[in-house]
Amino acid sequence: IFKSAQALTGEGTQMPFAEQKLAGLSEGQQAAIANALSGVGSFQPFLQQGSAAVGQGIAGAQAASFDPTSYQQFMDPFMEDVIARTQQDIAEKGAQQQLQARANAAGQGAFGGSRQAILQGQIAADTMDQQARTGAQLRSAGFQQAQNLAQQAAQQQLRQAQLTGQLGVSQAGLGQLGQQMGVQDINTLLGIGGLQQQQGQKELDIARANQLAEQALPFQQV
């Protein structure tokens, strides 16, 4: 058998041989790898910024709790001036009533009598009572207004804290969404790149088969 084969092929002749070749990574695959490497950890800045915003929101919500003494910063700084002026007006009105009472007593010939003293005492008491009630009403109104403003400020701060927290969560979600979309792009590139590589490998395989066929022609002719 060996001699027959040697006679057929000739001295020193070798069997047909063609080097096998592997198609390299396609352009799409290389782009997918580059995108994958550059996209690793790309969500971290969004996550960190979102986490910071959520922390600010939590801190703001804790600070927004209503403080019973917070009304003080909303009190009208001119409140006492207004009260003092109002009481002065009441006192002046009381003084006018005292003068009127004296004039009436003098006209009736009772000036300096007990009736005049009682009337003047009553006017003085009414004046002081009016001053006290007016001062209390003004202070109560000022306190109520300041307390309402403090509550509104606390509610506004709470809403702002909630909004900040929501924005932080949304920002972190954007990072996650961006990474997911990046993965989709990478998968798309890998699919396209795989087709390109398969086509390239087929072309190499066909070229090798053709080369082997050409080398086998002399043997077929013999």
GROMACS .gro file of C-alpha atoms in nm:
model
  222
    1ILE     CA    1   0.000   0.000   0.000
    2PHE     CA    2   0.285   0.233   0.091
    3LYS     CA    3   0.464   0.166  -0.235
    4SER     CA    4   0.146   0.226  -0.431
    5ALA     CA    5   0.094   0.558  -0.256
    6GLN     CA    6   0.457   0.653  -0.313
    7ALA     CA    7   0.428   0.572  -0.680
    8LEU     CA    8   0.111   0.776  -0.703
    9THR     CA    9   0.237   1.089  -0.529
   10GLY     CA   10   0.603   1.082  -0.626
   11GLU     CA   11   0.911   1.106  -0.412
   12GLY     CA   12   0.896   1.377  -0.141
   13THR     CA   13   0.547   1.495  -0.232
   14GLN     CA   14   0.325   1.591   0.065
   15MET     CA   15  -0.052   1.579   0.106
   16PRO     CA   16  -0.237   1.910   0.036
   17PHE     CA   17  -0.228   2.149   0.337
   18ALA     CA   18  -0.379   2.492   0.402
   19GLU     CA   19  -0.340   2.687   0.725
   20GLN     CA   20  -0.661   2.733   0.924
   21LYS     CA   21  -0.753   3.093   1.006
   22LEU     CA   22  -0.985   3.240   1.270
   23ALA     CA   23  -1.184   3.553   1.200
   24GLY     CA   24  -1.087   3.830   1.441
   25LEU     CA   25  -1.327   4.037   1.645
   26SER     CA   26  -1.554   4.236   1.420
   27GLU     CA   27  -1.595   4.613   1.434
   28GLY     CA   28  -1.929   4.572   1.611
   29GLN     CA   29  -1.781   4.340   1.875
   30GLN     CA   30  -1.491   4.577   1.938
   31ALA     CA   31  -1.736   4.867   1.980
   32ALA     CA   32  -1.944   4.658   2.221
   33ILE     CA   33  -1.638   4.577   2.431
   34ALA     CA   34  -1.530   4.942   2.435
   35ASN     CA   35  -1.878   5.056   2.539
   36ALA     CA   36  -1.896   4.789   2.806
   37LEU     CA   37  -1.561   4.890   2.953
   38SER     CA   38  -1.641   5.262   2.947
   39GLY     CA   39  -1.988   5.207   3.091
   40VAL     CA   40  -1.875   5.014   3.399
   41GLY     CA   41  -1.962   5.222   3.705
   42SER     CA   42  -2.113   5.503   3.497
   43PHE     CA   43  -2.416   5.500   3.728
   44GLN     CA   44  -2.204   5.580   4.033
   45PRO     CA   45  -2.214   5.964   3.998
   46PHE     CA   46  -2.592   5.955   3.964
   47LEU     CA   47  -2.621   5.720   4.259
   48GLN     CA   48  -2.394   5.936   4.476
   49GLN     CA   49  -2.572   6.258   4.383
   50GLY     CA   50  -2.910   6.095   4.433
   51SER     CA   51  -2.804   5.955   4.770
   52ALA     CA   52  -2.682   6.300   4.877
   53ALA     CA   53  -3.012   6.456   4.773
   54VAL     CA   54  -3.209   6.192   4.963
   55GLY     CA   55  -2.993   6.261   5.269
   56GLN     CA   56  -3.065   6.632   5.239
   57GLY     CA   57  -3.434   6.554   5.211
   58ILE     CA   58  -3.428   6.342   5.526
   59ALA     CA   59  -3.236   6.609   5.717
   60GLY     CA   60  -3.477   6.875   5.593
   61ALA     CA   61  -3.778   6.666   5.696
   62GLN     CA   62  -3.634   6.620   6.045
   63ALA     CA   63  -3.564   6.993   6.074
   64ALA     CA   64  -3.913   7.075   5.950
   65SER     CA   65  -4.080   6.943   6.267
   66PHE     CA   66  -4.279   7.225   6.425
   67ASP     CA   67  -4.101   7.399   6.712
   68PRO     CA   68  -4.341   7.565   6.959
   69THR     CA   69  -4.092   7.850   7.002
   70SER     CA   70  -4.036   7.907   6.629
   71TYR     CA   71  -4.314   8.170   6.627
   72GLN     CA   72  -4.077   8.413   6.796
   73GLN     CA   73  -3.880   8.479   6.479
   74PHE     CA   74  -4.206   8.574   6.303
   75MET     CA   75  -4.326   8.820   6.566
   76ASP     CA   76  -4.371   9.175   6.446
   77PRO     CA   77  -4.079   9.371   6.593
   78PHE     CA   78  -4.300   9.683   6.608
   79MET     CA   79  -4.576   9.511   6.804
   80GLU     CA   80  -4.487   9.670   7.137
   81ASP     CA   81  -4.462  10.012   6.971
   82VAL     CA   82  -4.812   9.966   6.831
   83ILE     CA   83  -4.945   9.859   7.172
   84ALA     CA   84  -4.778  10.152   7.345
   85ARG     CA   85  -4.923  10.396   7.094
   86THR     CA   86  -5.269  10.245   7.124
   87GLN     CA   87  -5.262  10.260   7.503
   88GLN     CA   88  -5.147  10.621   7.485
   89ASP     CA   89  -5.446  10.701   7.264
   90ILE     CA   90  -5.675  10.533   7.517
   91ALA     CA   91  -5.515  10.728   7.800
   92GLU     CA   92  -5.562  11.053   7.612
   93LYS     CA   93  -5.924  10.969   7.550
   94GLY     CA   94  -5.965  10.891   7.922
   95ALA     CA   95  -5.807  11.225   8.010
   96GLN     CA   96  -6.056  11.401   7.783
   97GLN     CA   97  -6.339  11.220   7.959
   98GLN     CA   98  -6.197  11.334   8.295
   99LEU     CA   99  -6.195  11.695   8.177
  100GLN     CA  100  -6.548  11.660   8.048
  101ALA     CA  101  -6.662  11.513   8.379
  102ARG     CA  102  -6.506  11.803   8.570
  103ALA     CA  103  -6.671  12.056   8.341
  104ASN     CA  104  -7.008  11.888   8.388
  105ALA     CA  105  -6.965  11.881   8.766
  106ALA     CA  106  -6.869  12.250   8.771
  107GLY     CA  107  -7.173  12.335   8.561
  108GLN     CA  108  -7.395  12.150   8.803
  109GLY     CA  109  -7.234  12.310   9.107
  110ALA     CA  110  -7.100  11.973   9.226
  111PHE     CA  111  -6.730  12.032   9.152
  112GLY     CA  112  -6.514  11.857   9.409
  113GLY     CA  113  -6.801  11.648   9.548
  114SER     CA  114  -6.818  11.278   9.608
  115ARG     CA  115  -7.019  11.219   9.293
  116GLN     CA  116  -6.746  11.377   9.084
  117ALA     CA  117  -6.483  11.166   9.259
  118ILE     CA  118  -6.678  10.847   9.193
  119LEU     CA  119  -6.723  10.938   8.826
  120GLN     CA  120  -6.359  11.025   8.779
  121GLY     CA  121  -6.256  10.702   8.951
  122GLN     CA  122  -6.483  10.506   8.722
  123ILE     CA  123  -6.336  10.679   8.415
  124ALA     CA  124  -5.984  10.597   8.534
  125ALA     CA  125  -6.076  10.232   8.594
  126ASP     CA  126  -6.243  10.204   8.253
  127THR     CA  127  -5.937  10.357   8.090
  128MET     CA  128  -5.699  10.110   8.251
  129ASP     CA  129  -5.930   9.818   8.173
  130GLN     CA  130  -5.950   9.926   7.809
  131GLN     CA  131  -5.574   9.956   7.791
  132ALA     CA  132  -5.529   9.607   7.935
  133ARG     CA  133  -5.788   9.444   7.707
  134THR     CA  134  -5.655   9.622   7.398
  135GLY     CA  135  -5.294   9.522   7.478
  136ALA     CA  136  -5.396   9.160   7.534
  137GLN     CA  137  -5.594   9.149   7.210
  138LEU     CA  138  -5.309   9.298   7.008
  139ARG     CA  139  -5.055   9.058   7.160
  140SER     CA  140  -5.286   8.761   7.103
  141ALA     CA  141  -5.341   8.861   6.740
  142GLY     CA  142  -4.969   8.909   6.688
  143PHE     CA  143  -4.893   8.573   6.848
  144GLN     CA  144  -5.155   8.394   6.637
  145GLN     CA  145  -5.023   8.552   6.318
  146ALA     CA  146  -4.664   8.460   6.405
  147GLN     CA  147  -4.765   8.104   6.490
  148ASN     CA  148  -4.950   8.065   6.160
  149LEU     CA  149  -4.646   8.193   5.972
  150ALA     CA  150  -4.421   7.950   6.162
  151GLN     CA  151  -4.649   7.657   6.077
  152GLN     CA  152  -4.659   7.759   5.712
  153ALA     CA  153  -4.280   7.785   5.707
  154ALA     CA  154  -4.248   7.437   5.862
  155GLN     CA  155  -4.490   7.291   5.608
  156GLN     CA  156  -4.306   7.460   5.323
  157GLN     CA  157  -3.976   7.325   5.452
  158LEU     CA  158  -4.126   6.977   5.475
  159ARG     CA  159  -4.258   6.996   5.119
  160GLN     CA  160  -3.917   7.115   5.000
  161ALA     CA  161  -3.749   6.828   5.184
  162GLN     CA  162  -3.987   6.577   5.028
  163LEU     CA  163  -3.927   6.725   4.683
  164THR     CA  164  -3.551   6.709   4.734
  165GLY     CA  165  -3.576   6.344   4.837
  166GLN     CA  166  -3.793   6.260   4.537
  167LEU     CA  167  -3.548   6.432   4.303
  168GLY     CA  168  -3.266   6.232   4.459
  169VAL     CA  169  -3.449   5.905   4.397
  170SER     CA  170  -3.523   6.013   4.039
  171GLN     CA  171  -3.160   6.107   3.985
  172ALA     CA  172  -3.041   5.769   4.108
  173GLY     CA  173  -3.301   5.608   3.881
  174LEU     CA  174  -3.160   5.797   3.584
  175GLY     CA  175  -2.821   5.642   3.647
  176GLN     CA  176  -2.972   5.296   3.662
  177LEU     CA  177  -3.179   5.360   3.350
  178GLY     CA  178  -2.874   5.490   3.166
  179GLN     CA  179  -2.679   5.179   3.251
  180GLN     CA  180  -2.964   4.953   3.141
  181MET     CA  181  -2.988   5.136   2.809
  182GLY     CA  182  -2.612   5.104   2.772
  183VAL     CA  183  -2.640   4.728   2.824
  184GLN     CA  184  -2.906   4.714   2.554
  185ASP     CA  185  -2.674   4.898   2.316
  186ILE     CA  186  -2.392   4.658   2.399
  187ASN     CA  187  -2.615   4.357   2.335
  188THR     CA  188  -2.720   4.507   2.002
  189LEU     CA  189  -2.359   4.565   1.903
  190LEU     CA  190  -2.267   4.212   2.012
  191GLY     CA  191  -2.545   4.069   1.794
  192ILE     CA  192  -2.438   4.270   1.492
  193GLY     CA  193  -2.072   4.200   1.561
  194GLY     CA  194  -2.143   3.827   1.590
  195LEU     CA  195  -2.301   3.827   1.246
  196GLN     CA  196  -2.001   4.014   1.106
  197GLN     CA  197  -1.761   3.766   1.265
  198GLN     CA  198  -1.959   3.468   1.135
  199GLN     CA  199  -1.953   3.614   0.786
  200GLY     CA  200  -1.579   3.672   0.810
  201GLN     CA  201  -1.521   3.316   0.935
  202LYS     CA  202  -1.726   3.174   0.648
  203GLU     CA  203  -1.518   3.371   0.399
  204LEU     CA  204  -1.197   3.236   0.553
  205ASP     CA  205  -1.331   2.880   0.551
  206ILE     CA  206  -1.433   2.909   0.185
  207ALA     CA  207  -1.093   3.051   0.091
  208ARG     CA  208  -0.919   2.761   0.271
  209ALA     CA  209  -1.143   2.506   0.102
  210ASN     CA  210  -1.064   2.660  -0.235
  211GLN     CA  211  -0.691   2.652  -0.157
  212LEU     CA  212  -0.712   2.283  -0.062
  213ALA     CA  213  -0.904   2.209  -0.380
  214GLU     CA  214  -0.639   2.381  -0.593
  215GLN     CA  215  -0.359   2.187  -0.420
  216ALA     CA  216  -0.546   1.861  -0.472
  217LEU     CA  217  -0.576   1.906  -0.848
  218PRO     CA  218  -0.235   1.746  -0.935
  219PHE     CA  219  -0.330   1.435  -0.737
  220GLN     CA  220  -0.663   1.412  -0.912
  221GLN     CA  221  -0.491   1.443  -1.253
  222VAL     CA  222  -0.247   1.163  -1.168
   0.00000   0.00000   0.00000
